[in-house]
Amino acid sequence: MPNRFEGRAAIVTGASRGIGRAIALRLASEGARIVANYHTQREAADAVAAEIERCGSQACIVQADVSRAEDVERLVEAALKAFGKIDVLINNAGITRDQLLMRMSEADWDLVLDTNLKSAFLMTKASVRPMLRARYGRIVNITSVSGIIGNQGQANYSASKAGMLGLTRSVAREVAARGITCNAVAAGVIDTEIWASVPQAAIDSVLGMVPAGRKGTPEDIAEAVAFLASEATAYITGQVLNVDGGLVMA
């Protein structure tokens, strides 16, 4: 496997499990040094760091609530101290608090918007500074097809993921002239722990709308991210790549 990221340094938020873990390991497998962010799951983050090191790369794990500006500044400072630069930023941190709109609390709305969308704003703003100085950077936002088509019971989640699409395009326009790209990967039905509590009948109903007929894997998302985070995509920016088995076709 070619080392497309040899010498590069990447921050992956929400890297302790699921899609974030898969992305961190995928980039590390091609030489990237990884700043693996986690919020609460220290043991899982330690395990990811150990796997990164088994790949022959370097890992720096940083606890931070990326919806808080002071935590984001500390995370970026730790990344620069560890590796001297930030070449790649993956805004992956995200949560769900599903409920029908009429039953959704203001607290759950705020928590999801802060964790999913505000975090991407804060992380991008802080990470772009060293990228601008280096005249190089790759930003990839992990969004969802729910932000494109909406989803019943996910007004907060869908709104946060739709907001990431607008953020992606706006940032792309602002930084393109300085060698920095900003793109998004819209995930479809991905086999992560979020589905563990969903009844099989509901899963079957959703999969009935997926032409591929199956759930995707975190590795499917990681492959798309590795492409958009590579040097080969210098002329691709402001784009959304749907990795969804054909669920959304437009």
Coordinates of N, CA, C and O in Angstrom, one line a residue, residues 1 4-5 19 22-23 26-27 29-30 185 217-230 241 243:
M1 N 0.9 -1.2 0.0 CA 0.0 0.0 0.0 C 0.9 1.2 0.0 O 1.8 1.3 0.8
R4 N 0.6 7.4 1.1 CA 0.2 8.7 0.6 C 0.4 9.8 1.6 O 0.4 11.0 1.3
F5 N 0.4 9.4 2.9 CA 0.4 10.4 4.0 C 1.7 10.4 4.8 O 1.8 10.9 5.9
I19 N -16.6 5.2 13.2 CA -16.1 5.8 11.9 C -14.8 6.6 12.2 O -13.8 6.4 11.4
A22 N -11.9 4.1 12.5 CA -11.6 3.5 11.2 C -10.8 4.6 10.3 O -9.8 4.2 9.7
I23 N -11.2 5.8 10.4 CA -10.4 6.9 9.7 C -9.0 7.0 10.2 O -8.1 7.1 9.4
R26 N -7.0 4.1 9.1 CA -6.8 4.1 7.6 C -5.7 5.1 7.2 O -4.8 4.8 6.4
L27 N -5.7 6.3 7.8 CA -4.7 7.3 7.5 C -3.3 6.9 8.1 O -2.3 7.0 7.4
S29 N -2.3 3.9 8.4 CA -1.8 2.8 7.6 C -1.0 3.2 6.4 O -0.2 2.5 5.8
E30 N -1.2 4.5 6.0 CA -0.4 5.1 4.9 C 0.6 6.2 5.4 O 1.0 7.0 4.6
V185 N -17.9 14.0 3.4 CA -18.4 12.7 3.1 C -19.7 12.5 3.9 O -19.8 12.7 5.1
T217 N -19.8 -0.1 6.1 CA -18.9 -0.3 7.2 C -18.2 1.0 7.5 O -18.0 1.9 6.6
P218 N -17.6 1.2 8.7 CA -16.8 2.4 8.9 C -15.6 2.4 8.0 O -15.2 3.6 7.6
E219 N -15.1 1.3 7.5 CA -14.0 1.3 6.6 C -14.4 1.9 5.2 O -13.6 2.4 4.5
D220 N -15.7 1.7 4.8 CA -16.2 2.3 3.6 C -16.0 3.8 3.7 O -15.6 4.5 2.7
I221 N -16.4 4.4 4.8 CA -16.2 5.8 5.0 C -14.8 6.2 5.0 O -14.3 7.2 4.4
A222 N -14.0 5.4 5.7 CA -12.5 5.8 5.8 C -11.8 5.8 4.5 O -10.9 6.6 4.2
E223 N -12.2 4.9 3.6 CA -11.6 4.9 2.2 C -11.9 6.2 1.5 O -11.0 6.8 0.8
A224 N -13.1 6.7 1.6 CA -13.5 7.9 0.9 C -12.8 9.1 1.5 O -12.3 10.0 0.8
V225 N -12.6 9.1 2.9 CA -11.9 10.2 3.5 C -10.5 10.2 3.1 O -9.9 11.2 2.9
A226 N -9.8 9.0 3.0 CA -8.4 8.9 2.7 C -8.2 9.5 1.3 O -7.2 10.2 1.0
F227 N -9.2 9.3 0.4 CA -9.1 9.9 -1.0 C -9.1 11.4 -0.9 O -8.3 12.1 -1.4
L228 N -10.1 11.9 -0.2 CA -10.3 13.4 -0.1 C -9.2 14.1 0.7 O -8.9 15.2 0.5
A229 N -8.5 13.3 1.5 CA -7.5 13.9 2.4 C -6.1 13.8 1.7 O -5.1 14.3 2.3
S230 N -6.0 13.2 0.6 CA -4.7 13.0 -0.1 C -4.3 14.2 -0.9 O -5.1 15.0 -1.3
L241 N -19.3 13.9 -1.0 CA -19.3 12.5 -1.6 C -20.2 11.6 -0.7 O -20.0 11.4 0.5
V243 N -21.5 8.3 0.5 CA -21.1 6.9 0.7 C -22.2 6.2 1.4 O -22.3 6.1 2.6

